[in-house]
PDB file of C-alpha atoms and ligand atoms in Angstrom:
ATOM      1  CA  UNK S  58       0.000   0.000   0.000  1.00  0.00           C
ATOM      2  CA  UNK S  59       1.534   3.283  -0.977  1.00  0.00           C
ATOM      3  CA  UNK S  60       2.178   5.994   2.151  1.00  0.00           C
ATOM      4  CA  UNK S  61       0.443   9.216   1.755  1.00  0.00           C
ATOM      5  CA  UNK S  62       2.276  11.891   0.027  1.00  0.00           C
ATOM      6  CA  UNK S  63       0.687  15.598  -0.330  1.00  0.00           C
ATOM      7  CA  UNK S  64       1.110  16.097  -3.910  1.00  0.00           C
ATOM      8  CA  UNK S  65       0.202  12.517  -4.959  1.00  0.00           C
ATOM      9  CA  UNK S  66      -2.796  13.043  -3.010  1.00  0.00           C
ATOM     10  CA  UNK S  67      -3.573  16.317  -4.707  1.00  0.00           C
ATOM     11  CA  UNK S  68      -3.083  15.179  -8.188  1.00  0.00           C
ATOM     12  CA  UNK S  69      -4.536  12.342  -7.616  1.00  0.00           C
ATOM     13  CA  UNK S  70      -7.986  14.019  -6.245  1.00  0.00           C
ATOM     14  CA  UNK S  71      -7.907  16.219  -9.040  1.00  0.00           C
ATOM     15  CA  UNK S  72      -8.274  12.827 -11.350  1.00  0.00           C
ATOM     16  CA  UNK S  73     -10.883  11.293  -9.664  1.00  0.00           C
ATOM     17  CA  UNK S  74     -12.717  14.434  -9.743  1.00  0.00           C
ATOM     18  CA  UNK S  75     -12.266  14.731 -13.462  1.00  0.00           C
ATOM     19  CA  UNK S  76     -12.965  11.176 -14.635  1.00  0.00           C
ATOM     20  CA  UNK S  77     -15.625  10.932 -11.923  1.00  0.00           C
ATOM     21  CA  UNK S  78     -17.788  14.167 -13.260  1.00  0.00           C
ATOM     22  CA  UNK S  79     -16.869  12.610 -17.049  1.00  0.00           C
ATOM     23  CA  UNK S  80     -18.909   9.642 -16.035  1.00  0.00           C
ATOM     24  CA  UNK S  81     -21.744  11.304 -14.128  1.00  0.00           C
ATOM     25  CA  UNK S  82     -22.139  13.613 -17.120  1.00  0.00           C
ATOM     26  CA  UNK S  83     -22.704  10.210 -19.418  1.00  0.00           C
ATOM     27  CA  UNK S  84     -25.590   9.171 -16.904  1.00  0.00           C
ATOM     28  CA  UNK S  85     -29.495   9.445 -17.605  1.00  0.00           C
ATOM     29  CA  UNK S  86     -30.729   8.491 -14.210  1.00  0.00           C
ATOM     30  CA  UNK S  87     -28.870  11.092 -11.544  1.00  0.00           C
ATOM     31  CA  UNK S  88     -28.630   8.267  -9.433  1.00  0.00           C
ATOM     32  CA  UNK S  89     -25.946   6.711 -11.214  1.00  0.00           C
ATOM     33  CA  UNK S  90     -23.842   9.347 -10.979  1.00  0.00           C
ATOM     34  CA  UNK S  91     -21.167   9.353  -8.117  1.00  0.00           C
ATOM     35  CA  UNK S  92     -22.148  13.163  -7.491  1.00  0.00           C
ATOM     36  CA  UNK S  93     -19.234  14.602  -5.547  1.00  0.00           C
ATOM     37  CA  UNK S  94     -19.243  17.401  -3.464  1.00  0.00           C
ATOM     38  CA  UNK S  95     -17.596  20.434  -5.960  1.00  0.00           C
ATOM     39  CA  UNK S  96     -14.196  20.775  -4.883  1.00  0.00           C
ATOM     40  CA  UNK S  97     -14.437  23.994  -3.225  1.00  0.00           C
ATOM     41  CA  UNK S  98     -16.572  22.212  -0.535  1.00  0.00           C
ATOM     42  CA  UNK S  99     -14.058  19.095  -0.322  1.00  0.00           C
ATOM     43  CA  UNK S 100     -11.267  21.328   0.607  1.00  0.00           C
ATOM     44  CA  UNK S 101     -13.687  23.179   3.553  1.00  0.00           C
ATOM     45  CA  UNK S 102     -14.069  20.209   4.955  1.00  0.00           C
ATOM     46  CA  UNK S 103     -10.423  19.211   4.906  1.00  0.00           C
ATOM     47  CA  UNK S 104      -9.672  22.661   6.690  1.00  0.00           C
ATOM     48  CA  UNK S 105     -12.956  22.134   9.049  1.00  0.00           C
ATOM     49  CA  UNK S 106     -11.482  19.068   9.812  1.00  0.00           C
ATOM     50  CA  UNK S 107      -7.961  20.416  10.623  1.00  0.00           C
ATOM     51  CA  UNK S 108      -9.391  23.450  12.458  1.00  0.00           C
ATOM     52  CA  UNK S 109     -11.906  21.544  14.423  1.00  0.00           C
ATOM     53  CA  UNK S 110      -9.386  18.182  14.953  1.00  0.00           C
ATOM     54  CA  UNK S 111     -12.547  16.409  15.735  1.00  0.00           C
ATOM     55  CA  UNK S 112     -12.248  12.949  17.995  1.00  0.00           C
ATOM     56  CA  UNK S 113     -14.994  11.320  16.188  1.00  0.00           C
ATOM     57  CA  UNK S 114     -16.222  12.351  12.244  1.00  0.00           C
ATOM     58  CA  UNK S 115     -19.651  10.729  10.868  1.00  0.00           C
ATOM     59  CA  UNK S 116     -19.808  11.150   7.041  1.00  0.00           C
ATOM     60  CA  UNK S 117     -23.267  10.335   5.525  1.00  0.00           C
ATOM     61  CA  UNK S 118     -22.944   9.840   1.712  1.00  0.00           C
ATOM     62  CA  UNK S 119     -19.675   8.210   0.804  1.00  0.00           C
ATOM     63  CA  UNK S 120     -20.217   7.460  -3.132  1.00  0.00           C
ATOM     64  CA  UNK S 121     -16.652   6.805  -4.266  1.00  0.00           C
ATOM     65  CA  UNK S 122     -14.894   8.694  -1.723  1.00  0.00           C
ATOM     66  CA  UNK S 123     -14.115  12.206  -3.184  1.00  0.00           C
ATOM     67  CA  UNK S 124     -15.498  13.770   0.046  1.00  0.00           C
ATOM     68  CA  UNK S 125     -14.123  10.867   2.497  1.00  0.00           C
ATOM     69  CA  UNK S 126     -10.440  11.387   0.649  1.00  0.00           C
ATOM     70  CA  UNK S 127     -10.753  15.221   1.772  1.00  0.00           C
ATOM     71  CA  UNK S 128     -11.962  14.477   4.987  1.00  0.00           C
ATOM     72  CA  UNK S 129      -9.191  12.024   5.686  1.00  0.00           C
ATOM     73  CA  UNK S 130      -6.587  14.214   4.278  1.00  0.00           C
ATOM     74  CA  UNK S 131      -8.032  17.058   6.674  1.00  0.00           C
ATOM     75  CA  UNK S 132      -7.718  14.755   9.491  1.00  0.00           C
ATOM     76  CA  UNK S 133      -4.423  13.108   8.898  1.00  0.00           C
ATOM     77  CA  UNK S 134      -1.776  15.017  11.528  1.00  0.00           C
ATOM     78  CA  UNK S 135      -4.133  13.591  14.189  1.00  0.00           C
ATOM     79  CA  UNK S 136      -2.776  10.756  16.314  1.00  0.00           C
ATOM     80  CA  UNK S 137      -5.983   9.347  16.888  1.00  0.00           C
ATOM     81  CA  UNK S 138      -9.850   9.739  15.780  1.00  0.00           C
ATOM     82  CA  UNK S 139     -12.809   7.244  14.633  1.00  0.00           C
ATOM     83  CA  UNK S 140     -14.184   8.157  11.124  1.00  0.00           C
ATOM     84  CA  UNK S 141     -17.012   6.498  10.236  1.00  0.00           C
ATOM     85  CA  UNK S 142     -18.312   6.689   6.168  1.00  0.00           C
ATOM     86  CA  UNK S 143     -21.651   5.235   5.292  1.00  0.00           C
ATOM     87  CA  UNK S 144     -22.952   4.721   2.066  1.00  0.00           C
ATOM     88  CA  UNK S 145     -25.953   2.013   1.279  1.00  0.00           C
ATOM     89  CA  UNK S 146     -24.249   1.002  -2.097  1.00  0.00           C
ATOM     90  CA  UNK S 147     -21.404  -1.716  -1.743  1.00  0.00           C
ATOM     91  CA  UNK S 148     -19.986  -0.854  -4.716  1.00  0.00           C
ATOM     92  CA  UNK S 149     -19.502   2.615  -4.087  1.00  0.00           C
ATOM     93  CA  UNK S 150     -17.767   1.703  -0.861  1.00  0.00           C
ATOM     94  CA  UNK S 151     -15.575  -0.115  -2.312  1.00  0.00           C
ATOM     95  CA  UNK S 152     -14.339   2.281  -5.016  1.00  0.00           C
ATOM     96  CA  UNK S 153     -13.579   4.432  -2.217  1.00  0.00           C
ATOM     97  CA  UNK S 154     -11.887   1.556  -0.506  1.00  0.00           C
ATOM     98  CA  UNK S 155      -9.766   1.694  -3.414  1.00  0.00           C
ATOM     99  CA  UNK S 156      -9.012   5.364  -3.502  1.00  0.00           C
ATOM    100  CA  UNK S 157      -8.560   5.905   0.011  1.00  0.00           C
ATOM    101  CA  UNK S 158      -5.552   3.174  -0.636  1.00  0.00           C
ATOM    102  CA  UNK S 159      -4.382   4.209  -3.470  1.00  0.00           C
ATOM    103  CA  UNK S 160      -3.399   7.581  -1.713  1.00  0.00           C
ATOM    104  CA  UNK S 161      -2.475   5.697   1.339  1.00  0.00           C
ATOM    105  CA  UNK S 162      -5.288   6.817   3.610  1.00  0.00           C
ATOM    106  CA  UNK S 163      -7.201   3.863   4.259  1.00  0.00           C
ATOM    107  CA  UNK S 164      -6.175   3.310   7.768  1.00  0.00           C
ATOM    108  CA  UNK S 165      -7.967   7.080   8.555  1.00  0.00           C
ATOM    109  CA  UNK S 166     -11.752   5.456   8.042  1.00  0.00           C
ATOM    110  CA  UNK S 167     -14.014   2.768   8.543  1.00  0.00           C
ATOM    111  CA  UNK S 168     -16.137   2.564   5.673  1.00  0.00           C
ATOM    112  CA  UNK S 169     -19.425   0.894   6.049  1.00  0.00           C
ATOM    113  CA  UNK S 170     -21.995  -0.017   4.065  1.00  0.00           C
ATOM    114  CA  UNK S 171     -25.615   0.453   5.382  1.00  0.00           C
ATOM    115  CA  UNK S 172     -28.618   2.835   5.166  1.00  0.00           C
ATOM    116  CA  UNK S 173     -27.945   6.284   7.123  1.00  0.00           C
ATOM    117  CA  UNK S 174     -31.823   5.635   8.599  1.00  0.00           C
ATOM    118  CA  UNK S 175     -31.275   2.368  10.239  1.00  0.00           C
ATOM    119  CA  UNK S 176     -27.347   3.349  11.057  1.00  0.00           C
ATOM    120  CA  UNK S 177     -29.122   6.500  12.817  1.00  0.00           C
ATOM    121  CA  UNK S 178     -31.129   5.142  14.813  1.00  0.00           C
ATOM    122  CA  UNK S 179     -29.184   2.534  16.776  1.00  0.00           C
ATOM    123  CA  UNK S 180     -26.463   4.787  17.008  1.00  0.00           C
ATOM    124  CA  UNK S 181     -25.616   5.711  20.582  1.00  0.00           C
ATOM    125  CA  UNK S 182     -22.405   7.701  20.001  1.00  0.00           C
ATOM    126  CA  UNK S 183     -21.790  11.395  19.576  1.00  0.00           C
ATOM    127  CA  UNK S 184     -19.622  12.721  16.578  1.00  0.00           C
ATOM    128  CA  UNK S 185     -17.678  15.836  16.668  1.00  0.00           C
ATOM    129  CA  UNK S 186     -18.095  16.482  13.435  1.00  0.00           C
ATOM    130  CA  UNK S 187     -20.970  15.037  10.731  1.00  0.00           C
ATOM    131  CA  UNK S 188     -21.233  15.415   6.756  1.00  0.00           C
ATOM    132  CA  UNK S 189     -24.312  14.464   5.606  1.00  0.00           C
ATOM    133  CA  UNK S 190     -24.537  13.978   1.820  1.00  0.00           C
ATOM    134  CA  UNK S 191     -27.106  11.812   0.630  1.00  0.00           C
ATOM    135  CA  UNK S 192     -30.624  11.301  -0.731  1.00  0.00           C
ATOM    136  CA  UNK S 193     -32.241  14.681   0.346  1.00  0.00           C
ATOM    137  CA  UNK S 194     -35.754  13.713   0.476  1.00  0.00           C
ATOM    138  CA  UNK S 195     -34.762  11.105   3.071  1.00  0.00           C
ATOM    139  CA  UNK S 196     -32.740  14.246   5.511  1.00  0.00           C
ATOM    140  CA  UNK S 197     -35.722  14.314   7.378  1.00  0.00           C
ATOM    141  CA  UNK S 198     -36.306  10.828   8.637  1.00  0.00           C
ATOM    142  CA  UNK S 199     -32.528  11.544   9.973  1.00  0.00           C
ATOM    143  CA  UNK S 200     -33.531  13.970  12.376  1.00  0.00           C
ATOM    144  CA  UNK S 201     -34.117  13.037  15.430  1.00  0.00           C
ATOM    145  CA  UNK S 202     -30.997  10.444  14.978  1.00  0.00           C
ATOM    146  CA  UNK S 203     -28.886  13.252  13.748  1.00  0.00           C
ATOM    147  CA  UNK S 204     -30.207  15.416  17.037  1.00  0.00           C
ATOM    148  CA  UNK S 205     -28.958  12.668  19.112  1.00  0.00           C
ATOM    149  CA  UNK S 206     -25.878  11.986  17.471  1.00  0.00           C
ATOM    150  CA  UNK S 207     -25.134  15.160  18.220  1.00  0.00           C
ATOM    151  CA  UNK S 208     -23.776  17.100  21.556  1.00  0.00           C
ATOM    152  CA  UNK S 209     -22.132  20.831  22.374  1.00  0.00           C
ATOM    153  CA  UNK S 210     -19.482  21.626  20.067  1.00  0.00           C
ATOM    154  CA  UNK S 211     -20.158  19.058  17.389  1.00  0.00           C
ATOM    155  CA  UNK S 212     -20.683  20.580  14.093  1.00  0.00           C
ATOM    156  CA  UNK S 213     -23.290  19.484  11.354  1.00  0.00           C
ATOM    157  CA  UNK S 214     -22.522  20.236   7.627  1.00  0.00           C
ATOM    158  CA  UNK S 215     -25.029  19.700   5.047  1.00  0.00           C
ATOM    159  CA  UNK S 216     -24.311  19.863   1.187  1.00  0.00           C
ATOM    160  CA  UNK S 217     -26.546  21.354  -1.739  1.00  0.00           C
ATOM    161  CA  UNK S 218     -28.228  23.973   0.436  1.00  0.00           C
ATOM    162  CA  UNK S 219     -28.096  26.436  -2.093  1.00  0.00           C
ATOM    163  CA  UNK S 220     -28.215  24.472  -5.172  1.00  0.00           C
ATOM    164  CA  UNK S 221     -31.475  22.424  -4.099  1.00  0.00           C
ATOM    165  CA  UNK S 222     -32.731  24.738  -1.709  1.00  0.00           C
ATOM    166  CA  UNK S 223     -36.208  23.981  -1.642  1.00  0.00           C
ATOM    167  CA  UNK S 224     -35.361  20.266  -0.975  1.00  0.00           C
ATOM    168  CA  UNK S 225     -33.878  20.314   2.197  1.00  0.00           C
ATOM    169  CA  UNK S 226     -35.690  23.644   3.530  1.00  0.00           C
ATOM    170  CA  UNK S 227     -38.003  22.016   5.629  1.00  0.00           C
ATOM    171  CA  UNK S 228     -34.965  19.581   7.257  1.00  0.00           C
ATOM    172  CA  UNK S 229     -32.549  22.895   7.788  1.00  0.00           C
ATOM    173  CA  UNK S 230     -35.577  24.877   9.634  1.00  0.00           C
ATOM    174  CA  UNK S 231     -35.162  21.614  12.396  1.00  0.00           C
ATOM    175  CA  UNK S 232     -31.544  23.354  12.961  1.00  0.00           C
ATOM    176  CA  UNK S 233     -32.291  26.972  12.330  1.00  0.00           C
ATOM    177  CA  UNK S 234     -35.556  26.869  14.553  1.00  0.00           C
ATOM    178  CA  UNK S 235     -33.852  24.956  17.291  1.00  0.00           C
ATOM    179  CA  UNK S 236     -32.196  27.359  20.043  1.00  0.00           C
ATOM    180  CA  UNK S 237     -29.824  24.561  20.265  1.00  0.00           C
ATOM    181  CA  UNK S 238     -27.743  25.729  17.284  1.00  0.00           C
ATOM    182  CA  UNK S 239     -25.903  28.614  15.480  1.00  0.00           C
ATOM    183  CA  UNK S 240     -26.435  27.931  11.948  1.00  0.00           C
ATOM    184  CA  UNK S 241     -25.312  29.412   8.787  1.00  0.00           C
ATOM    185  CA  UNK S 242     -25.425  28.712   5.104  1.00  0.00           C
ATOM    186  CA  UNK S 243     -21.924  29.241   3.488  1.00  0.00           C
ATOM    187  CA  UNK S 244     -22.039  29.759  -0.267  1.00  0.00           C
ATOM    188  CA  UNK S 245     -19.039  27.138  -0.920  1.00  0.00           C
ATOM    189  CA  UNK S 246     -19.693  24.670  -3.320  1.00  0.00           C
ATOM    190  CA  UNK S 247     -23.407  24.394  -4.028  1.00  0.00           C
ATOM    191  CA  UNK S 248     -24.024  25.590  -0.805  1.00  0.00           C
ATOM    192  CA  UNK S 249     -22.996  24.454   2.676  1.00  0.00           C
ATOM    193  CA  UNK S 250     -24.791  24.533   5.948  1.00  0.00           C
ATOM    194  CA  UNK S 251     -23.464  24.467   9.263  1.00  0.00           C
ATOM    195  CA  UNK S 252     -24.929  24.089  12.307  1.00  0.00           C
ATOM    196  CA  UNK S 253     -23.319  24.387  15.007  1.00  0.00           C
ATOM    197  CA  UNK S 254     -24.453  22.859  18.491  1.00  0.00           C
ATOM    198  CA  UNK S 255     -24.200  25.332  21.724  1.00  0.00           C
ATOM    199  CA  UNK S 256     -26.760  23.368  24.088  1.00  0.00           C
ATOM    200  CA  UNK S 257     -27.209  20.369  25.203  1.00  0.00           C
TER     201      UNK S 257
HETATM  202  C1  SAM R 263     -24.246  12.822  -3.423  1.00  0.00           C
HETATM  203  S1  SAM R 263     -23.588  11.221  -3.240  1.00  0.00           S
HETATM  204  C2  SAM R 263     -22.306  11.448  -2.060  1.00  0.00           C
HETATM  205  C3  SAM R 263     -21.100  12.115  -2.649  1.00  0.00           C
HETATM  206  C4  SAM R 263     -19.879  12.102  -1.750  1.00  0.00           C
HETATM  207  N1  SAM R 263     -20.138  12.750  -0.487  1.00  0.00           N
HETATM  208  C5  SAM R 263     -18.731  12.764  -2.444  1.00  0.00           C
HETATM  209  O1  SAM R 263     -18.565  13.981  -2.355  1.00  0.00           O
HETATM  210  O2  SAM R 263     -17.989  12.053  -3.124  1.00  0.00           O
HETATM  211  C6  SAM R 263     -24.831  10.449  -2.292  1.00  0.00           C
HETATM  212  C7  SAM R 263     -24.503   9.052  -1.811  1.00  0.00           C
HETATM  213  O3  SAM R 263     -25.448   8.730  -0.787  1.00  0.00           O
HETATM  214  C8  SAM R 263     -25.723   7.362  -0.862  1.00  0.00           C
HETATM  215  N2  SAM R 263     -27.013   7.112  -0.187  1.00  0.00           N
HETATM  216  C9  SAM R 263     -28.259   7.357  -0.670  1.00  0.00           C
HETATM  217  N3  SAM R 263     -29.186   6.999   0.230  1.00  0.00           N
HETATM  218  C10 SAM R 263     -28.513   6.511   1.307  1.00  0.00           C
HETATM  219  C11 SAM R 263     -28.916   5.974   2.552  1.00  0.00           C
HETATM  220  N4  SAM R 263     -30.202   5.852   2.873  1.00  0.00           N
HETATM  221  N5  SAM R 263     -27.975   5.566   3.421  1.00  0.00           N
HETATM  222  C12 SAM R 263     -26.657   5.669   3.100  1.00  0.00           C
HETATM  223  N6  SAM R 263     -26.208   6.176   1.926  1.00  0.00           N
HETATM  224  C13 SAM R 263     -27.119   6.593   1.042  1.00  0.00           C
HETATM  225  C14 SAM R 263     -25.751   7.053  -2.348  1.00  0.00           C
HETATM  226  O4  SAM R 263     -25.514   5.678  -2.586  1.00  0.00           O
HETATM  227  C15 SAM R 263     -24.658   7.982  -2.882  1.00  0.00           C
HETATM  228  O5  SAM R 263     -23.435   7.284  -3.059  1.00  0.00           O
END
C-alpha cells in the first residue's frame, strides 16, 4: 500500500474528480452518478477538519470517496480519531476503498456499508463532526438520529443547500428553529450549511 504523500494526493484528487464528473455527465438516471461534493466544498471540509481536529467524524454519503479522501486528508496530523463513512451502495464503498488506498489513507476510516436511517437510529455515540450527503428527500427521517448523534461543540454540515434549496428547507428549519444551534449557510460549493451545536 503506498504511504500518503501531499502532492500525490492532490493530483490524484484532481483525477478522480475529473474522470468521476466525465462519467456522471454520461448518466441518464442522476442516481448513477457518483455526485461529488464540488471541490471547493471538499477542501472546507479538509480545513474544518484540521481546524476543528474532531475525535470522532460521521460522514453520511460516501459514493466513491471524493469527500471521504478530503476528509481524511483534513484529518491526517491527528494521532488518533474514529471516522465512520456510510454509504448504502457496496460498490460505491468499495471504489472508495480503493481510492482511500491508493493515496495511502485507508487506515484514517471505517467505511461501512448500510442505510444512514437504520445506522441512525441505533447509534448511541456522539460525533464531533458530521457530513451528511445523501438522498435529500430522506434528511428528514434523519432527524431526530442526527439530534442525538449530536452534543455541544459538534458541528453538522449539510451539502446542496443552495443548489437544491427547496429540498432540504423544511430539514434545515429543524436546525435553524432549534435554540440549540448557530447555523449558517456558506455559499461554498453548491451551498454548505453548518450548524453548530451550543446546548445540550
Ligand atoms: C451525493 S452522493 C455522495 C457524494 C460524496 N459525499 C462525495 O462527495 O464524493 C450520495 C450518496 O449517498 C448514498 N445514499 C443514498 N441513500 C442513502 C442511505 N439511505 N444511506 C446511506 N447512503 C445513502 C448514495 O448511494 C450515494 O453514493
Amino acid at each position: 500500500m503506498p504511504t500518503f504523500n501531499p502532492s500525490h494526493f492532490l493530483s490524484y484528487c484532481q483525477s478522480l474528480y475529473k474522470a468521476d464528473s466525465t462519467y456522471d455527465s454520461k448518466q441518464v438516471d442522476r442516481l448513477n452518478r457518483h455526485r461529488h461534493v464540488e471541490p471547493d466544498s471538499a477542501e472546507f471540509l479538509a480545513n474544518i477538519a484540521t481546524i476543528t481536529k474532531p475525535n470522532t467524524v460521521l460522514e453520511i454519503g460516501t459514493s466513491t470517496g471524493f469527500s471521504t479522501l478530503w476528509l481524511a486528508y483534513g484529518l491526517r496530523h491527528q494521532a488518533q480519531y474514529d471516522f465512520i463513512s456510510l454509504d448504502i451502495d457496496k460498490s460505491r464503498s468499495e471504489a472508495a476503498h480503493q481510492h482511500l488506498q491508493n493515496t495511502g489513507l485507508s487506515d484514517s476510516v471505517r467505511l461501512i456499508v448500510q442505510d444512514a436511517f437504520i445506522f441512525l437510529n441505533s447509534n448511541e455515540d456522539v460525533f464531533d463532526l458530521v457530513f451528511l450527503d445523501a438522498e435529500r428527500q430522506f434528511y428528514i427521517d434523519y432527524i431526530r438520529g442526527l439530534h442525538n448523534a449530536l452534543d455541544v461543540g459538534s458541528v453538522l454540515i449539510v451539502d446542496n443547500v443552495i443548489s437544491h434549496r427547496d429540498e432540504v428547507s423544511e430539514f434545515l428549519a429543524e436546525f435553524t428553529n432549534d435554540s440549540r444551534y448557530i447555523c449558517h449557510t456558506l455559499d461554498v460549493g453548491a451551498g454548505l450549511f453548518m450548524a453548530v451545536r451550543q446546548e445540550h
